[in-house]
Short mmCIF file of C-alpha atoms and ligand atoms in Angstrom, two decimals:
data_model
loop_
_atom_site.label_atom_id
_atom_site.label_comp_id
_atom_site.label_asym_id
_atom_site.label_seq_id
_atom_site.Cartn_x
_atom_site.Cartn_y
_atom_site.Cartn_z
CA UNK A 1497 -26.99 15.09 -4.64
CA UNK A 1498 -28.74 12.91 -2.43
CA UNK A 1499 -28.44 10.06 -5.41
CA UNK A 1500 -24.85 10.18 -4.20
CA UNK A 1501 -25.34 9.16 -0.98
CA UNK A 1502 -27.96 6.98 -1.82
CA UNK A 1503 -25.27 5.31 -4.36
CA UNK A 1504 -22.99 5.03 -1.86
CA UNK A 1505 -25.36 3.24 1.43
CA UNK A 1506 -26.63 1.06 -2.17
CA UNK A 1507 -23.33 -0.29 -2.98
CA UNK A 1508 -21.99 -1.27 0.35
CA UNK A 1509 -25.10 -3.48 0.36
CA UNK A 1510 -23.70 -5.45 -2.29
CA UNK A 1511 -21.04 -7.66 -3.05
CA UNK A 1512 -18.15 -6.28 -4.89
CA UNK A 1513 -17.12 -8.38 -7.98
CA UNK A 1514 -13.43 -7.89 -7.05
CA UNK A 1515 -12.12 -6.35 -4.04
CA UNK A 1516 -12.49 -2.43 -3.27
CA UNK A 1517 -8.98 -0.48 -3.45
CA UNK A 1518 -8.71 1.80 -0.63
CA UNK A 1519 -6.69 4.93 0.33
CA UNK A 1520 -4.74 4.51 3.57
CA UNK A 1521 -5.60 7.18 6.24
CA UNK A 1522 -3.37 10.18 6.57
CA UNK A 1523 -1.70 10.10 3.03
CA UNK A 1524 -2.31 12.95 0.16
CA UNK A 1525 -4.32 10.85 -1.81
CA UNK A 1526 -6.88 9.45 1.06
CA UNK A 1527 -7.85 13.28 1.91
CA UNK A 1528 -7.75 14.76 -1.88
CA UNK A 1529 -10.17 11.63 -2.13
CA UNK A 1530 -12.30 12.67 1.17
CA UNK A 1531 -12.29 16.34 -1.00
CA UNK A 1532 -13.86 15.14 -4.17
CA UNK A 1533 -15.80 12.61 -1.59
CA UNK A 1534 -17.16 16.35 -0.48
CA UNK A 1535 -17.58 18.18 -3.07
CA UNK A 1536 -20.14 15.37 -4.82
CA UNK A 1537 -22.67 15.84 -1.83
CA UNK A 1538 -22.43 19.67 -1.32
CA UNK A 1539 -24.85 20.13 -4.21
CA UNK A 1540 -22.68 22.52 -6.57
CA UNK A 1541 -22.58 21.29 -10.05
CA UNK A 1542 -21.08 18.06 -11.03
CA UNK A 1543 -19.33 19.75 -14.06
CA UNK A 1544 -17.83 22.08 -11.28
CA UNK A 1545 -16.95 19.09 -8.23
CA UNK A 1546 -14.84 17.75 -10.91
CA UNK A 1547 -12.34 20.28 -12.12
CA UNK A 1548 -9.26 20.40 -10.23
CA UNK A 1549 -8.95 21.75 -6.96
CA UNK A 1550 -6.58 24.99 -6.46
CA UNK A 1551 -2.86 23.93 -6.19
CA UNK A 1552 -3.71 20.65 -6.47
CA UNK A 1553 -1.57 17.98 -8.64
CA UNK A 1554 -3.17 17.07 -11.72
CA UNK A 1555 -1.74 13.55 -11.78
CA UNK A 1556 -3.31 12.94 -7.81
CA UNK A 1557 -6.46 14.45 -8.58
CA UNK A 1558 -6.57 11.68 -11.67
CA UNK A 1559 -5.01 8.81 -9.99
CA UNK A 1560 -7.80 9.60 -6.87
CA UNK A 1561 -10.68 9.46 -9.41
CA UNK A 1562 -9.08 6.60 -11.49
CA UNK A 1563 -9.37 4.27 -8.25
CA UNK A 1564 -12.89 5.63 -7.32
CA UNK A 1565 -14.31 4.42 -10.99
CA UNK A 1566 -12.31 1.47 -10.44
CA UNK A 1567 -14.27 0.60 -7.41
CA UNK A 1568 -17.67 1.95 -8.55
CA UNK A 1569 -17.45 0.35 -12.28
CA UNK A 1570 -16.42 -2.94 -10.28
CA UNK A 1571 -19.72 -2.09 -8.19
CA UNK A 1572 -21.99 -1.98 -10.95
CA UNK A 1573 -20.55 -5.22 -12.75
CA UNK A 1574 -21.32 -7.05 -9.38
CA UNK A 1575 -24.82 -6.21 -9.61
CA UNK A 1576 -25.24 -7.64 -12.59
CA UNK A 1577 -22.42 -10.19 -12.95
CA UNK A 1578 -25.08 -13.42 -12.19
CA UNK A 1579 -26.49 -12.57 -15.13
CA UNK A 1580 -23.59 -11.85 -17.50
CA UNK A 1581 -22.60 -15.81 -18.28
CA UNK A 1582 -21.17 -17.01 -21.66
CA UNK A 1583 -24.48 -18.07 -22.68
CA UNK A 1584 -26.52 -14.89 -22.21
CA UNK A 1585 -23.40 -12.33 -23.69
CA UNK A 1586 -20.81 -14.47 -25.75
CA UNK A 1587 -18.82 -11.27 -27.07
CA UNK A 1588 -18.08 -7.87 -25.62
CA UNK A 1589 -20.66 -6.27 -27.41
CA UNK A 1590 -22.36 -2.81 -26.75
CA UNK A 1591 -25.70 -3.48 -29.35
CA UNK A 1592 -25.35 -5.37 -32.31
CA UNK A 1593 -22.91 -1.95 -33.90
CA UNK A 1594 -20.14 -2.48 -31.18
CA UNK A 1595 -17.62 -5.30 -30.14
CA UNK A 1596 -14.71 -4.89 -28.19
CA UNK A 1597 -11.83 -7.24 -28.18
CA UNK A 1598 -9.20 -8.21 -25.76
CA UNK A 1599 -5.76 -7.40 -26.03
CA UNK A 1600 -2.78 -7.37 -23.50
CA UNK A 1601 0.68 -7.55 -24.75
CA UNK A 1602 1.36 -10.37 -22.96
CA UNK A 1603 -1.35 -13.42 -23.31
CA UNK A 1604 -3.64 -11.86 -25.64
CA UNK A 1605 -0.77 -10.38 -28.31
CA UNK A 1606 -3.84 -9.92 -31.07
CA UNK A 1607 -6.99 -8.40 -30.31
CA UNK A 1608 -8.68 -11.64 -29.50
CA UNK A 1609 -13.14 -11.54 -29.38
CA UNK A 1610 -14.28 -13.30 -25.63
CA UNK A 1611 -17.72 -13.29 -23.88
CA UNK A 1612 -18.09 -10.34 -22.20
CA UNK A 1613 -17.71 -12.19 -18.50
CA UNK A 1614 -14.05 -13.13 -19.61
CA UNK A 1615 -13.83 -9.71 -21.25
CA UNK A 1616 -14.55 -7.73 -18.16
CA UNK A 1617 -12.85 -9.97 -15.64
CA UNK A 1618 -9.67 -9.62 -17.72
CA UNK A 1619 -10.47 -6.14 -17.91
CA UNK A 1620 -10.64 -5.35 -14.28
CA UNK A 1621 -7.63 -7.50 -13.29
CA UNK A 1622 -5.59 -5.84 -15.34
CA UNK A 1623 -6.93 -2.64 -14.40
CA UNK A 1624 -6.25 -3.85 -10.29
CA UNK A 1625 -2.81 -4.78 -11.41
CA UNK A 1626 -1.85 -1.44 -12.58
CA UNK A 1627 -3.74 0.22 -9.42
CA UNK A 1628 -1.42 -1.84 -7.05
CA UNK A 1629 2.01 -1.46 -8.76
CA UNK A 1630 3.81 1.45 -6.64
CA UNK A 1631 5.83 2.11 -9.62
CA UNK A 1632 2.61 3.11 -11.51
CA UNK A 1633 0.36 4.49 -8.57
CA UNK A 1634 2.77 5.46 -5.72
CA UNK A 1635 0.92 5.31 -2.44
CA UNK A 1636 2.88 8.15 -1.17
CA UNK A 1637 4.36 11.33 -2.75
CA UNK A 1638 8.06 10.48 -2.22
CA UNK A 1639 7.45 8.17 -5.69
CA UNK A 1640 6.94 10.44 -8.74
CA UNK A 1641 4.15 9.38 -11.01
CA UNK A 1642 5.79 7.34 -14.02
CA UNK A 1643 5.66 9.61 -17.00
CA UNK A 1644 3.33 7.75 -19.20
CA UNK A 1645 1.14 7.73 -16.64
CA UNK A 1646 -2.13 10.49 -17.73
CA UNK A 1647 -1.97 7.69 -21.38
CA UNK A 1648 -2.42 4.59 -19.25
CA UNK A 1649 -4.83 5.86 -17.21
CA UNK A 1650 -6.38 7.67 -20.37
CA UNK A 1651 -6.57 3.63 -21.49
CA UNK A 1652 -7.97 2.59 -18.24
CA UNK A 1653 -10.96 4.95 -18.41
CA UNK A 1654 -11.43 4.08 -22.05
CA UNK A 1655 -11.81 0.39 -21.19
CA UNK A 1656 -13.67 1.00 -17.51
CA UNK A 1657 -16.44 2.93 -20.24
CA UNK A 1658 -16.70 -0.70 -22.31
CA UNK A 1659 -18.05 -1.94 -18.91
CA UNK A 1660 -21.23 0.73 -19.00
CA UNK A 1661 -21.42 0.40 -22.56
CA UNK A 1662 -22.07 -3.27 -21.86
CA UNK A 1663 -24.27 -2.77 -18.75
CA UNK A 1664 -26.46 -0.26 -19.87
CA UNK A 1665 -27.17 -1.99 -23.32
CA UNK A 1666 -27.02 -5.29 -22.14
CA UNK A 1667 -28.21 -5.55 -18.74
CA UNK A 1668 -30.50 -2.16 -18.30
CA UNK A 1669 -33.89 -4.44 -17.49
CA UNK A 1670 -31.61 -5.34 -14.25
CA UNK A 1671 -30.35 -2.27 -13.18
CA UNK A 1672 -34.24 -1.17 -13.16
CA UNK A 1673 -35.19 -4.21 -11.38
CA UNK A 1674 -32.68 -4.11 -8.92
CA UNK A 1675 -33.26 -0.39 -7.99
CA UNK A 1676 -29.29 0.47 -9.68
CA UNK A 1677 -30.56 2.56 -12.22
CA UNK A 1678 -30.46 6.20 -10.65
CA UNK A 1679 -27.19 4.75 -8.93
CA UNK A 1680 -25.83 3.82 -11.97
CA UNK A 1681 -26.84 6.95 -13.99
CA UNK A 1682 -25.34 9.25 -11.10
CA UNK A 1683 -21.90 7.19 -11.57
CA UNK A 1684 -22.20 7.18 -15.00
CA UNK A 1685 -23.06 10.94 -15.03
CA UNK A 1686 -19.71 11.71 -12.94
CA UNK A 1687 -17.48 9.65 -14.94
CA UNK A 1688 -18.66 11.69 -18.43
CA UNK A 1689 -18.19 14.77 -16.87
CA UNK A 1690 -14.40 13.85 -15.00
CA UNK A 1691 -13.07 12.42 -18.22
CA UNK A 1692 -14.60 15.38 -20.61
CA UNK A 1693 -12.88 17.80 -18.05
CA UNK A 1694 -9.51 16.68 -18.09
CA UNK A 1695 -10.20 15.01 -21.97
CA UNK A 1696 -9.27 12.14 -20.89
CA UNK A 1697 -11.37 9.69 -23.47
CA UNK A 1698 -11.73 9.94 -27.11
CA UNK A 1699 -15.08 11.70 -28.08
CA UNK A 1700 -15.94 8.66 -30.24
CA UNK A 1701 -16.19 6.28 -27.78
CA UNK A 1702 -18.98 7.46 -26.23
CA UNK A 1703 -21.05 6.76 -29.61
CA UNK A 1704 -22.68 3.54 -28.13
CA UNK A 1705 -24.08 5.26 -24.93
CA UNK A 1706 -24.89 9.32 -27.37
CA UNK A 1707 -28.57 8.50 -26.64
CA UNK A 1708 -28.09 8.21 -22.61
CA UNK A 1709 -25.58 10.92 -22.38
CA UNK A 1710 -27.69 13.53 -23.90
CA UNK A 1711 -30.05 12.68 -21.76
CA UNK A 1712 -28.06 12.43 -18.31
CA UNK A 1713 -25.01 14.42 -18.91
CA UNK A 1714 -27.07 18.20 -19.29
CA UNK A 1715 -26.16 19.88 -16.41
ZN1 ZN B 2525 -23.34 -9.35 -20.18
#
């Protein structure tokens, strides 16, 4: 699990493409967080680190992983996000089979196509919005979790997956340059196995990335 680690010293190297979300010392979430923190880098299996902890809340142990994929996924844009401009990926494609396209109730009412800079920025503020409403994550326990809360962050992980479809297919020559590729896989590798757990993502989105995943995910 050293790819972990080495993940971890990696990222804080770089520059985030939005800020990182953190836990505040002392609350539930913070340690349960410092627990699955643990658990990745005492070698047992990742399809193991990832199931829920005995007597542990379901909805924490989601909402603590949620943030951590936020703040990876936002990671691994920023390595490549010099190189994801209008010019070089003008839709939020995944190969020439796959498009995704932007929709928010509020300013995009229609799925609407965008390059996939727009796409993902979009996508990650409205992710960041969702992560810092109290009413949707509480920060502490005396706030119940709203009770739509395992479908929106079912959505969130759906769309936070469009971002490694698009890196992977579209930017893999720079996640081998820049030395992100184990990094990346390793991320990847624990989101697959989080979301599979818990079923948290529809089996058919994970068409665009089958080839990778069969050959990461076989632990
Ligand atoms: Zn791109």
């Amino acid at each position: 699990m050293t790819l972990v680690l080495g993940f971890i010293e990696f990222l804080n190297k770089e520059k985030t493409f939005k800020p990182k979300k953190k836990f505040s010392p002392g609350t539930l979430r913070y340690s349960l967080h410092k627990q699955a923190e643990a658990s990745l880098t005492s070698g047992i299996k990742l399809s193991e680190a990832v199931k829920l902890p005995f007597n542990e809340n379901l909805d924490d142990w989601i909402a603590v992983h949620v943030v951590d994929f936020f703040n990876r996924t936002n990671l691994i844009y920023g390595v490549v996000t010099s190189y994801c401009v209008p010019e070089s990926c003008p839709t939020m494609s995944g190969g020439t089979k796959y498009e995704y396209f932007w929709a928010d109730g509020k300013h995009y009412r229609k799925p609407t196509a965008l390059p996939a800079p727009k796409y993902i920025s979009l996508l990650m503020d409205w992710v960041e919005d969702q992560i810092n409403d109290d009413t949707v994550f509480p920060t502490t326990t005396d706030i119940p979790f709203p009770k739509n809360f395992q479908n929106r962050c079912k959505k969130i992980l759906a769309r936070l997956f469009r971002v490694f479809v698009h890196v992977y297919i579209h930017h893999y020559d720079k996640l081998v340059e820049t030395g992100a590729e184990p990094h990346v896989n390793a991320c990847y590798k624990h989101f697959y196995y989080f979301v599979r757990e818990f079923d948290l993502v529809r089996e058919q989105e994970f068409e665009p990335l089958e080839e990778l995943t069969k050959r990461i995910c076989k632990d």
